[in-house]
Short mmCIF file of C-alpha atoms in Angstrom, two decimals:
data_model
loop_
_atom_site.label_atom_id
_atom_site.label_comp_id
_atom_site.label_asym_id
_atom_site.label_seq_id
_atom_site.Cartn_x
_atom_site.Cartn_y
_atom_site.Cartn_z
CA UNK I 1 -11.94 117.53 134.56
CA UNK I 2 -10.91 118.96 137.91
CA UNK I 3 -9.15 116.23 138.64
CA UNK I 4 -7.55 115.70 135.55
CA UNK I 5 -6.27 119.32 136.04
CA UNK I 6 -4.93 118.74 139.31
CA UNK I 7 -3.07 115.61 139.19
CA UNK I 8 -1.39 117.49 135.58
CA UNK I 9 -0.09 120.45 138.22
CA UNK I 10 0.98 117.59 139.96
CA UNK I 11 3.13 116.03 137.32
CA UNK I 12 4.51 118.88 136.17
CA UNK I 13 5.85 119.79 139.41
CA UNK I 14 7.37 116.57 140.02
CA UNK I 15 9.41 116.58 137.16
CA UNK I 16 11.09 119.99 138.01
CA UNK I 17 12.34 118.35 141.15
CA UNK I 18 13.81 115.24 139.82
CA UNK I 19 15.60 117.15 137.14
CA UNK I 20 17.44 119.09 139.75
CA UNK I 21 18.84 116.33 141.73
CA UNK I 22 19.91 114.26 138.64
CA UNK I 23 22.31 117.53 138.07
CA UNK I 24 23.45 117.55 141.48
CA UNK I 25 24.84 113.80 141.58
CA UNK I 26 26.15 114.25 137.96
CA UNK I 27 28.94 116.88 139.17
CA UNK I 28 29.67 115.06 142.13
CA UNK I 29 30.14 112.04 140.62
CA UNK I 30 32.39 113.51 138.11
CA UNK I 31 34.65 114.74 141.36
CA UNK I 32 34.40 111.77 142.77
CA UNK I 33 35.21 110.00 139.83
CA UNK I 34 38.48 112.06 139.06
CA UNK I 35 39.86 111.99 142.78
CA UNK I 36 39.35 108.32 142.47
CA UNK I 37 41.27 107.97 139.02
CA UNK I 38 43.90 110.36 140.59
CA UNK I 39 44.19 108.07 143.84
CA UNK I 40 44.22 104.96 141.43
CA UNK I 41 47.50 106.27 139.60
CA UNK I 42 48.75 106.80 142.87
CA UNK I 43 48.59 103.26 144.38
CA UNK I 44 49.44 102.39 140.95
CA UNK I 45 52.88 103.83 141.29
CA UNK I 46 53.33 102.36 144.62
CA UNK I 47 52.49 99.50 143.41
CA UNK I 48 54.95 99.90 140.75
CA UNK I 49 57.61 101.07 143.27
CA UNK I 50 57.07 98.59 146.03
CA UNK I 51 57.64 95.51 143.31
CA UNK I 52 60.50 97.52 142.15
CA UNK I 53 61.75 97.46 145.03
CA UNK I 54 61.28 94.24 146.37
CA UNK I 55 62.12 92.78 143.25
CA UNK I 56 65.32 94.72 143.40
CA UNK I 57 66.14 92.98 146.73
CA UNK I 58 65.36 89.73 145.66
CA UNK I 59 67.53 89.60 142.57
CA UNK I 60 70.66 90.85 144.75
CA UNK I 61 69.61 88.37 147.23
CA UNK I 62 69.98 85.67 144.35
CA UNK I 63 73.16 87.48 143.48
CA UNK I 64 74.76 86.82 146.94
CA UNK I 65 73.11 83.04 146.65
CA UNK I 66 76.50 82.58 144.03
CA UNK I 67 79.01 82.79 146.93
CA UNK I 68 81.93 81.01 145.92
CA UNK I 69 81.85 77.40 147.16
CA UNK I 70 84.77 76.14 148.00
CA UNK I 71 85.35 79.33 150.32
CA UNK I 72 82.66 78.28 152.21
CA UNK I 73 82.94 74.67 152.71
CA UNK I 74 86.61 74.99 153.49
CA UNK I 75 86.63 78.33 155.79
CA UNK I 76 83.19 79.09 156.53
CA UNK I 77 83.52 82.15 154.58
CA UNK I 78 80.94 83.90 152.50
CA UNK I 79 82.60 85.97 149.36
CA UNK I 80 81.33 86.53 145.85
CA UNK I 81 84.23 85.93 143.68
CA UNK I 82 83.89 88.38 140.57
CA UNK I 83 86.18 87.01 138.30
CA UNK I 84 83.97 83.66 138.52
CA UNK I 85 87.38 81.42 138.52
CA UNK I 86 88.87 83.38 135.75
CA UNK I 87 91.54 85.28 137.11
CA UNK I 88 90.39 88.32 135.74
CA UNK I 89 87.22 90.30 137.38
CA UNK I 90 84.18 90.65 135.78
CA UNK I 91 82.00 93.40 136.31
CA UNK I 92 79.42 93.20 133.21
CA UNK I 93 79.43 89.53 134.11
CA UNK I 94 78.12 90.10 137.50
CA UNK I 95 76.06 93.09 136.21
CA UNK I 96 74.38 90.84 133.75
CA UNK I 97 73.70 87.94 136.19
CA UNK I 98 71.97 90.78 138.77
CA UNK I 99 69.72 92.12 135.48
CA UNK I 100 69.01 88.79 134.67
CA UNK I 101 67.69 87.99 138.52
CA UNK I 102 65.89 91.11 138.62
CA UNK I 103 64.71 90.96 135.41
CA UNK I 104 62.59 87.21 136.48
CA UNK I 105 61.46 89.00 139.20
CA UNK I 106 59.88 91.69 137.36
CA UNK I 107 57.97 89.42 134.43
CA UNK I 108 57.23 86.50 136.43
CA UNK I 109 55.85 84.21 134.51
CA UNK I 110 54.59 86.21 131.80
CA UNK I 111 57.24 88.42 129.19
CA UNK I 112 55.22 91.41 129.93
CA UNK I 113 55.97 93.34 133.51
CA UNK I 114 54.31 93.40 136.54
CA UNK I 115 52.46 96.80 136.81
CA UNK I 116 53.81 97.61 134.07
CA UNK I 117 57.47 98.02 135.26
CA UNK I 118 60.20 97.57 132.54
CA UNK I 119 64.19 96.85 133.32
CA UNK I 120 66.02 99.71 131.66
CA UNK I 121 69.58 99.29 133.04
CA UNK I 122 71.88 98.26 136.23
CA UNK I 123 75.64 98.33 137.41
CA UNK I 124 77.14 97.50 140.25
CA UNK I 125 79.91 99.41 142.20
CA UNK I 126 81.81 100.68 145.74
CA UNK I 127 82.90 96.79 146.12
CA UNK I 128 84.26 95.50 149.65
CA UNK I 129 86.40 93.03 149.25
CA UNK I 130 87.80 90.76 151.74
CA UNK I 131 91.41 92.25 151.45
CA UNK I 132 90.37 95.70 151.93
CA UNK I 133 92.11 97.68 154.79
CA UNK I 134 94.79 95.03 154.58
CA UNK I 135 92.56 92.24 155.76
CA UNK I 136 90.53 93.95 158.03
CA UNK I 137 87.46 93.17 155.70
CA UNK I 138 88.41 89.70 156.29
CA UNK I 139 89.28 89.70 159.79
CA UNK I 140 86.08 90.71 161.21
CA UNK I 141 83.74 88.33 159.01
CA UNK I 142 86.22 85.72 160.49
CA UNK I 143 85.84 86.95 164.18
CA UNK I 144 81.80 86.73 163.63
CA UNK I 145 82.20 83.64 162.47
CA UNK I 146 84.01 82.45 165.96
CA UNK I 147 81.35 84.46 167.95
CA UNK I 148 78.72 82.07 165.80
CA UNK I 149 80.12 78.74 166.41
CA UNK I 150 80.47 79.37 169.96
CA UNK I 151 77.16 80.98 170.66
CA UNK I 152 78.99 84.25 171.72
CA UNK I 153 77.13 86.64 169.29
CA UNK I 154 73.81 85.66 170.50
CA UNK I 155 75.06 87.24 174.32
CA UNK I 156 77.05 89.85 173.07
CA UNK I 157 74.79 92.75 173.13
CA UNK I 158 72.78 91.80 176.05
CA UNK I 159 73.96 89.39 178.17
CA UNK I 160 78.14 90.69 177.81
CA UNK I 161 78.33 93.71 179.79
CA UNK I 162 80.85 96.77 179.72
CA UNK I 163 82.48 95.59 183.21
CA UNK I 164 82.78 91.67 181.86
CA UNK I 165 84.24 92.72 179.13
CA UNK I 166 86.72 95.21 180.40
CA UNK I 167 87.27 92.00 182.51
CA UNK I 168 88.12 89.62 179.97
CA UNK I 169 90.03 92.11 178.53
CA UNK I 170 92.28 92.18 181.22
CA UNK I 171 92.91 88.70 181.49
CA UNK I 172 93.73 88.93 177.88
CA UNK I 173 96.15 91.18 178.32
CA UNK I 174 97.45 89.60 181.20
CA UNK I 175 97.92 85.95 179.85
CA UNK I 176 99.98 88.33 176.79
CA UNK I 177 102.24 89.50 179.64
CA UNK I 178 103.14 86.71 181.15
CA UNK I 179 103.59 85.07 177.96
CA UNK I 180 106.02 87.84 177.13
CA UNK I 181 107.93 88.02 180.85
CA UNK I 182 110.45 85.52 179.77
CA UNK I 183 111.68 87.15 176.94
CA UNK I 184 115.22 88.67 177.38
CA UNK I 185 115.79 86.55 180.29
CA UNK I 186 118.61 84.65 179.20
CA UNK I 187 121.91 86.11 179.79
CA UNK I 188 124.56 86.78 177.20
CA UNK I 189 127.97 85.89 178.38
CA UNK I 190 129.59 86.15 174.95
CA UNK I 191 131.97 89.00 176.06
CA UNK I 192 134.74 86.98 177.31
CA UNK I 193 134.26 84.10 175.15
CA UNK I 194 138.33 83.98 173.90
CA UNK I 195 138.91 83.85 177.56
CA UNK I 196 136.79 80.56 178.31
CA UNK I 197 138.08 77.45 178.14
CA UNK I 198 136.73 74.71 175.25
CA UNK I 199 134.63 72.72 177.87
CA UNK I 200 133.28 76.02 177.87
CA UNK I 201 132.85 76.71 174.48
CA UNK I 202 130.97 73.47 173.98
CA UNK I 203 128.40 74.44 176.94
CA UNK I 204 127.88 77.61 174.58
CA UNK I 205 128.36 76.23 171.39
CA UNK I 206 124.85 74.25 172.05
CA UNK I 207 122.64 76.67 170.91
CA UNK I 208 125.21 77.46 167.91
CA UNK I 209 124.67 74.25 166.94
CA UNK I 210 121.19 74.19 166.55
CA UNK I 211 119.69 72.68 163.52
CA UNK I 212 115.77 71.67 162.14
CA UNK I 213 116.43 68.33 162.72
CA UNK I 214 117.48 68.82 166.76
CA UNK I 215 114.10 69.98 166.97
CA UNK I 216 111.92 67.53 165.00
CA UNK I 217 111.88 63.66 166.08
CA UNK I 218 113.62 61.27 163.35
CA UNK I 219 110.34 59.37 163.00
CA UNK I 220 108.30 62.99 161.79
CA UNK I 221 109.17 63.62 158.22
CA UNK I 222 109.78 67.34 157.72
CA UNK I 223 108.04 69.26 154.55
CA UNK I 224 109.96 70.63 151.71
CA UNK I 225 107.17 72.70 150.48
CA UNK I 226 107.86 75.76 149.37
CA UNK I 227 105.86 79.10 147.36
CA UNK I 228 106.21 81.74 144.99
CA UNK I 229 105.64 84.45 148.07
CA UNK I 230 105.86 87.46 145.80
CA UNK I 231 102.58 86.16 144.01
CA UNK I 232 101.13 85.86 147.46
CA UNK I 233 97.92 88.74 148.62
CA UNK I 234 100.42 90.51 151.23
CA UNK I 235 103.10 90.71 148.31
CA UNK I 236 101.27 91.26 145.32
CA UNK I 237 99.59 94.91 144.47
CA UNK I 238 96.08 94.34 144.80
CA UNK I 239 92.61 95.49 143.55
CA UNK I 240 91.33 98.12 146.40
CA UNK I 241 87.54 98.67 146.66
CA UNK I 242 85.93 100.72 149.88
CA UNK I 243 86.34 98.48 152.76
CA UNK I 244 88.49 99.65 155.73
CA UNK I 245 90.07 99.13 158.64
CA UNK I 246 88.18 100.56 161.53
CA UNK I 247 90.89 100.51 164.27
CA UNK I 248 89.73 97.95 166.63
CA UNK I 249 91.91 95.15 164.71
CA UNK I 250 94.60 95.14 167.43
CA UNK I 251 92.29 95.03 170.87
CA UNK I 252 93.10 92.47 172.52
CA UNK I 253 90.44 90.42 172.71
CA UNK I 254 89.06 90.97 169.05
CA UNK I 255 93.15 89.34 168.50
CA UNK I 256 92.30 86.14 170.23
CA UNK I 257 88.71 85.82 169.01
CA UNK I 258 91.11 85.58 165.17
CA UNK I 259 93.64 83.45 166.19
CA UNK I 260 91.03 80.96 167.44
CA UNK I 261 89.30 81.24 164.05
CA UNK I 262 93.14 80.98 162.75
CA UNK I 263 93.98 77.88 165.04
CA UNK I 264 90.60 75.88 163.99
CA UNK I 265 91.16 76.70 160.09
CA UNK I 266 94.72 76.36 159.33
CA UNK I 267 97.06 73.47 159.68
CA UNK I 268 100.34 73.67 161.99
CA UNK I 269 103.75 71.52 162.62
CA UNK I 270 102.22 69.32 165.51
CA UNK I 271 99.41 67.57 163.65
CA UNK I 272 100.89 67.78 159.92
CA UNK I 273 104.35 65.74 161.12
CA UNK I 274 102.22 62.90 162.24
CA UNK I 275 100.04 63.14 159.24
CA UNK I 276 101.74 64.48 155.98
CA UNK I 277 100.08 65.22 153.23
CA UNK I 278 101.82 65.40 149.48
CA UNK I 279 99.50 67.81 148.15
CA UNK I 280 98.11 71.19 148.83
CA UNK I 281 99.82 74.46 150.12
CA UNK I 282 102.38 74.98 153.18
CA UNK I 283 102.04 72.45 155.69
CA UNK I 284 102.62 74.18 158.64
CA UNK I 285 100.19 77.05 158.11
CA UNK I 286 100.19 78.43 161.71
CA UNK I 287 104.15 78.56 161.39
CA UNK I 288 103.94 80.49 158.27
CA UNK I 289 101.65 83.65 159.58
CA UNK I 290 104.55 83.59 162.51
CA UNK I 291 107.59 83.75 160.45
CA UNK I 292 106.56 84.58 157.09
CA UNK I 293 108.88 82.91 155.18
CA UNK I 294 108.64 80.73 151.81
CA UNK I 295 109.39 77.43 152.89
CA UNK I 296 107.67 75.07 155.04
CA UNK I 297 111.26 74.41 156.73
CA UNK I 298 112.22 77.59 158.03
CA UNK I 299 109.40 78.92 159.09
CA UNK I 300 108.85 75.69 161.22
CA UNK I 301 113.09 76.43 162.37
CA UNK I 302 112.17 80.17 163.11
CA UNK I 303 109.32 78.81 165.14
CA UNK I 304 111.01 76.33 166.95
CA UNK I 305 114.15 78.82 167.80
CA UNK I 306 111.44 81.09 169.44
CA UNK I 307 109.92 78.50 171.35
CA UNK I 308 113.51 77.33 172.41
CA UNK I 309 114.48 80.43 173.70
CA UNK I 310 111.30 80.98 175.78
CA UNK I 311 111.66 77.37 177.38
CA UNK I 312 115.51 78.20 177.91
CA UNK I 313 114.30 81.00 180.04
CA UNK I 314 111.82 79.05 181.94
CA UNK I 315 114.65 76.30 182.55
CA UNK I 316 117.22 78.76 182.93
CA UNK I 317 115.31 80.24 185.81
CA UNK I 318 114.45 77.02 187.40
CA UNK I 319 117.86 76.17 187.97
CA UNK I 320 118.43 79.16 189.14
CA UNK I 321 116.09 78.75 191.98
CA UNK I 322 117.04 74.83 192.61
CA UNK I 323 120.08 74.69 195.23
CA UNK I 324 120.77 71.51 194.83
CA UNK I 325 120.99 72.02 190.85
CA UNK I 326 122.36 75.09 191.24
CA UNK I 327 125.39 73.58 193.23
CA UNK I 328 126.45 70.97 190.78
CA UNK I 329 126.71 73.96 187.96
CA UNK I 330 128.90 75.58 190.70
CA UNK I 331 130.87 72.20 191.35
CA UNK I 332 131.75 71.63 187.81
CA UNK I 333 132.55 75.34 186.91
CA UNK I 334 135.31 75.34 189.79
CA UNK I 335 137.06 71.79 188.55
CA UNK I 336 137.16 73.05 184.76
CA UNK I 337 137.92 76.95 185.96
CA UNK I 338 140.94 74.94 188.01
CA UNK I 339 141.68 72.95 185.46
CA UNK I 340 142.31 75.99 183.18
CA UNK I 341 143.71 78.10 185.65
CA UNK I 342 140.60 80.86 185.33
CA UNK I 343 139.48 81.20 188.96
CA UNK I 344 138.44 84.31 187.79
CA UNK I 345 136.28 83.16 185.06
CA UNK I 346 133.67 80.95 187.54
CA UNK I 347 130.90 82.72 187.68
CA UNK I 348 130.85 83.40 183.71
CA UNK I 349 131.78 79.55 183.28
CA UNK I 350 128.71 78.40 185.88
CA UNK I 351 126.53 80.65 184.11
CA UNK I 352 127.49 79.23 180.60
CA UNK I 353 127.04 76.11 182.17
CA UNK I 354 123.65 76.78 183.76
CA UNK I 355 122.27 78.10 180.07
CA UNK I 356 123.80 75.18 178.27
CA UNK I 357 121.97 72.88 180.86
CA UNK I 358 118.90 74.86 180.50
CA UNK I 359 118.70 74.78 176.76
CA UNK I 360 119.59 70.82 176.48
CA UNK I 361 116.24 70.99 178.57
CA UNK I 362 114.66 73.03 176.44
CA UNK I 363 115.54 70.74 173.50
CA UNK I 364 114.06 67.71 174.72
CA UNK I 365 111.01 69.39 175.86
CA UNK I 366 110.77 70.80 171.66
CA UNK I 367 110.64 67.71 170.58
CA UNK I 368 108.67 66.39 172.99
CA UNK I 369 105.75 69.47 172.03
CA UNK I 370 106.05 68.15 168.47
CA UNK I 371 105.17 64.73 169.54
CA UNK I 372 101.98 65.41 170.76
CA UNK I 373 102.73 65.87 174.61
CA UNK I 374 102.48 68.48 177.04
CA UNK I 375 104.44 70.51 179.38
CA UNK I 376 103.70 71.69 183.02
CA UNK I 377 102.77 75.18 183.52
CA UNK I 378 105.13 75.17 186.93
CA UNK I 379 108.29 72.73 186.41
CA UNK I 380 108.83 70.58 189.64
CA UNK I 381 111.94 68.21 189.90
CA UNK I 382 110.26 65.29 189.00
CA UNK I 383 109.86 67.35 185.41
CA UNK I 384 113.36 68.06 184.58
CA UNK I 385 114.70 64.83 182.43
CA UNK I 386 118.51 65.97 181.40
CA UNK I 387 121.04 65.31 183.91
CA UNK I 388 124.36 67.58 183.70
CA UNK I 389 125.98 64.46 182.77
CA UNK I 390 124.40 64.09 179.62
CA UNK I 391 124.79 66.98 178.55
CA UNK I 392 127.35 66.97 176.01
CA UNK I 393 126.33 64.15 174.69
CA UNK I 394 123.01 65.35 174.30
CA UNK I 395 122.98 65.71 170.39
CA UNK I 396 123.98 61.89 169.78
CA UNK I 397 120.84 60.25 171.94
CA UNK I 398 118.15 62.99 171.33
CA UNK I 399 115.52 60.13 170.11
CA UNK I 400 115.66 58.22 173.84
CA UNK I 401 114.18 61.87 174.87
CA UNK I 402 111.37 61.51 172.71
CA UNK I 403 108.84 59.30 174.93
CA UNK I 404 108.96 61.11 178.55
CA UNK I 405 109.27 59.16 181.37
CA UNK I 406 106.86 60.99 183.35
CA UNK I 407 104.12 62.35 181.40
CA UNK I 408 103.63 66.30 182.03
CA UNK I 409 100.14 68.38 182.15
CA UNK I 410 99.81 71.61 180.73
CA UNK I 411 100.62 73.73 177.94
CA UNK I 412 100.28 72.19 174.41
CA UNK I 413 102.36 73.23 171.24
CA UNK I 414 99.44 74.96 169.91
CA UNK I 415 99.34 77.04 173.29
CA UNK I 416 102.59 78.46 172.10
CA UNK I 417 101.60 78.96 168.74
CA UNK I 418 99.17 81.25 170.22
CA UNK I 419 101.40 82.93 172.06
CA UNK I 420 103.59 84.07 169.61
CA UNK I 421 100.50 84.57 167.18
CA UNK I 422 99.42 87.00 169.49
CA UNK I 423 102.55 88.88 169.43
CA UNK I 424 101.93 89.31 165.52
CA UNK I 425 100.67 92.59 164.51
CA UNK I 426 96.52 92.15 162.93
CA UNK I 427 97.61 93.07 159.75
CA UNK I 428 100.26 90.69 159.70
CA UNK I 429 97.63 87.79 160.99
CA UNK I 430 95.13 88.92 158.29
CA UNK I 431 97.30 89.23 155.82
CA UNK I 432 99.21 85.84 155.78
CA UNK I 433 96.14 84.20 156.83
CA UNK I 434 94.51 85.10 153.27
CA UNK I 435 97.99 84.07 151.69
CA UNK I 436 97.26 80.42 152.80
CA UNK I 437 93.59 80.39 152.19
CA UNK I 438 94.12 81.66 148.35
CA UNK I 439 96.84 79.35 148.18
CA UNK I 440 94.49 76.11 149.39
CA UNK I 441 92.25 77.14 147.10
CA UNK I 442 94.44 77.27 143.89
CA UNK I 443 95.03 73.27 144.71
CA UNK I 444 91.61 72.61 143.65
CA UNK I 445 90.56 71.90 139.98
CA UNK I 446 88.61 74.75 138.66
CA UNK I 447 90.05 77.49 141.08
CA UNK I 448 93.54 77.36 140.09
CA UNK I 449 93.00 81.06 138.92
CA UNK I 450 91.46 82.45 142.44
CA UNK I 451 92.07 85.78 143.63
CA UNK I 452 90.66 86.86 146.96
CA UNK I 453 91.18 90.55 146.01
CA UNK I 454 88.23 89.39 143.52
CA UNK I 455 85.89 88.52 146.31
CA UNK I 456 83.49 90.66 147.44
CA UNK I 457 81.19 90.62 150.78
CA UNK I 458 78.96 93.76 149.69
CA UNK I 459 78.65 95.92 146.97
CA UNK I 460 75.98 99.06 146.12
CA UNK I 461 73.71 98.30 142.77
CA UNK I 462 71.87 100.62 140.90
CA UNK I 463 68.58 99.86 139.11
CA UNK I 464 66.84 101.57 136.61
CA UNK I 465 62.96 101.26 135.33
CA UNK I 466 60.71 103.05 133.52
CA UNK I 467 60.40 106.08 135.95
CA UNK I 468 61.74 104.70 138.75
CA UNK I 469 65.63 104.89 139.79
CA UNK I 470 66.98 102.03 143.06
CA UNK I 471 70.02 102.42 144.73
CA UNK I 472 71.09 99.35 146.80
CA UNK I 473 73.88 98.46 149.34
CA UNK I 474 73.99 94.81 149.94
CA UNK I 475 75.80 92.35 151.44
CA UNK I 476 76.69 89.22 153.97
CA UNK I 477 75.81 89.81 157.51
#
């Protein structure tokens, strides 16, 4: 019995204790339980917001995966075009295709949402598009694209430093100086025309004279394309969305990173007389952001009167500095002055005589640049092809002129066109450079109705779900 008594005590006190400590873990576990149910809705709605998110970025990724096409095959350009070949622009059509991207990305495979994340509504807005700040949208995706092809944007941040390209810079600016030095060189004489004699007047008269087809060799067909310019982008009013200028347009060097994108893309006199084409836009492209004008022909005779006048100067100056030149404009201006009886009138007549002979020069050498061929950089003797005897006669046996007799090294037609391309004002160069690309475009089937005020490089979406509210700026980099 004593032991019976004892090991009861015994039992009894044992279960006192374990009743106390199954208590104990009951209320902790119940904190434990709700901290971890709290914590749980937490990475719940991180969850939730991370897929959002990344859900968001991948439907405006797929959005930006409908650049338009031909855009990009033609001119390495990336643009969304919103009107999707309509001619009108479509906002709830681009709306819908981002819902319907983000919407996929949500569901997955199943209809039911990922973490329970339901599409309520977006809408897209604040639109850049590439004619914002008159092109300048434009202009810099086209100077990236440059930098690209030639490996320059890889070494731009690291390898290009301030003092290189102050350099650079300066040799920019330099080449546009030198370029410009011979404008205003030749000199008017015009004063005492009624004075000069008619040998005179036909030394003057050459320039007077000038026509397209002095310029362009017989053999080189010349295009009689012409547009509608007032339907043009730098005509037209046009749809304005957020993009802007940022004021570097007109640095120097950002200029001749665009013309080179400009000289690569676009078509120009030189190459398009040897190889016409019947269809598309303006033939001579590079001619057009120059002058501006509607019609393949004078923009190509606006071109070539520019380039005349710069090559007069060159040859004007030459013979200036060639005695032996020089003395046989002297010779001739005292037999016709003393055949007239207008001693007084030799130096105006040996000067008219000089310009005449340097433009006959100049002439040739036109032609010659539309032929393919090239032109030294400094003019020796063994350069200069038009005697003084030939001269008047010049007009009549242009076409033996043609083929040069000795073949020069130097500067190329294009080298001019860049010339006077960088004389051009960016907005001017943006500007007409998106007239020609819309206008190439509208020759193919199915974008006859293109508007590049339509196309967009970046544009801000918002994104709403159940609880949640995204706001997105995307776009090409």
């Amino acid at each position: 019995m004593i032991f019976l008594k004892k090991l009861y005590r015994k039992a009894a006190v044992y279960k006192k204790k374990s009743g106390q400590i199954t208590l104990w873990v009951a209320l902790i576990f119940l904190v434990f339980t709700g901290l971890y149910l709290v914590l749980l809705q937490s990475v719940k709605k991180q969850l939730q917001r991370q897929h959002a998110e990344q859900s968001v970025e991948a439907g405006l990724f797929s959005l930006f995966s409908e650049y338009e096409p031909h855009l990009l095959t033609q001119y390495d350009l990336f643009y969304i075009d919103t009107s999707f070949a309509s001619g009108t622009e479509q906002p709830k059509e681009l709306c819908s295709h981002l819902w319907h991207f983000t919407d996929q990305n949500i569901t997955g495979t199943s209809k039911d949402g990922i973490y329970g994340l339901t599409l309520l509504g977006v809408n897209t807005d604040q639109y850049v598009r590439a004619t914002d700040g008159r092109g300048a949208v434009f202009y810099r995706q086209a100077i990236q694209i440059m930098k690209e092809k030639t490996g320059f944007s890889l070494a731009e941040d690291w390898l290009l430093s301030e003092a290189l390209q102050k350099d650079t810079e300066e040799q920019t600016e330099r080449f546009e100086k030198d370029c410009a030095k011979y404008e205003g060189k030749v000199v008017d004489y015009e004063d005492e025309e009624e004075e000069l004699s008619k040998e005179a007047h036909s030394f003057d008269g050459l320039w007077k004279s000038f026509t397209l087809s002095h310029g362009v060799p017989k053999s080189c067909p010349i295009s009689e394309k012409t547009i509608a310019i007032e339907r043009a982008p730098s005509k037209r009013e046009l749809s304005v969305g957020v993009g802007s200028a940022d004021g570097t347009e007109d640095q120097l060097l950002q200029k001749q990173w665009f013309i080179s994108y400009l000289c690569e893309y676009l078509t120009q006199a030189e190459e398009m007389l040897r190889q016409p084409r019947e269809e598309g836009y303006l033939d001579y492209q590079l001619e057009y952001i120059i002058a501006g004008e509607a019609s393949d022909k004078k923009n190509l005779e606006q071109v070539l009167q520019k380039l005349l006048l710069v090559r007069e100067g060159v040859n004007y100056l030459y013979l200036l500095a060639h005695p032996e030149m020089y003395q046989t404009a002297e010779k001739l201006a005292k037999v016709l002055g003393g055949l007239t009886g207008g001693a007084a009138l030799f130096e105006s007549l040996k000067h008219l005589i000089l310009l005449g002979w340097a433009y006959g020069e100049s002439l040739v050498e036109v032609r010659q640049l539309l032929g393919g061929y090239e032109l030294s950089v400094v003019k020796g003797q063994e350069d200069w092809q038009v005697p003084l005897s030939d001269l008047l006669k010049l007009i009549k046996k242009l076409d033996q002129y043609d083929t040069p007799e000795h073949r020069q090294e130097g500067v190329s037609y294009k080298t001019y066109l860049r010339m006077f391309l960088s004389f051009q004002p960016a907005e001017n160069l943006s500007m007409r450079a998106l007239d020609v690309i819309e206008g190439e475009l509208r020759q193919i089937e199915g974008c006859e109705r293109i508007h590049l005020d339509h196309c967009i490089e970046q544009l801000t979406a918002q994104v709403w779900m159940q609880d949640l509210y995204l706001e997105r700026t995307y776009g090409y980099e």
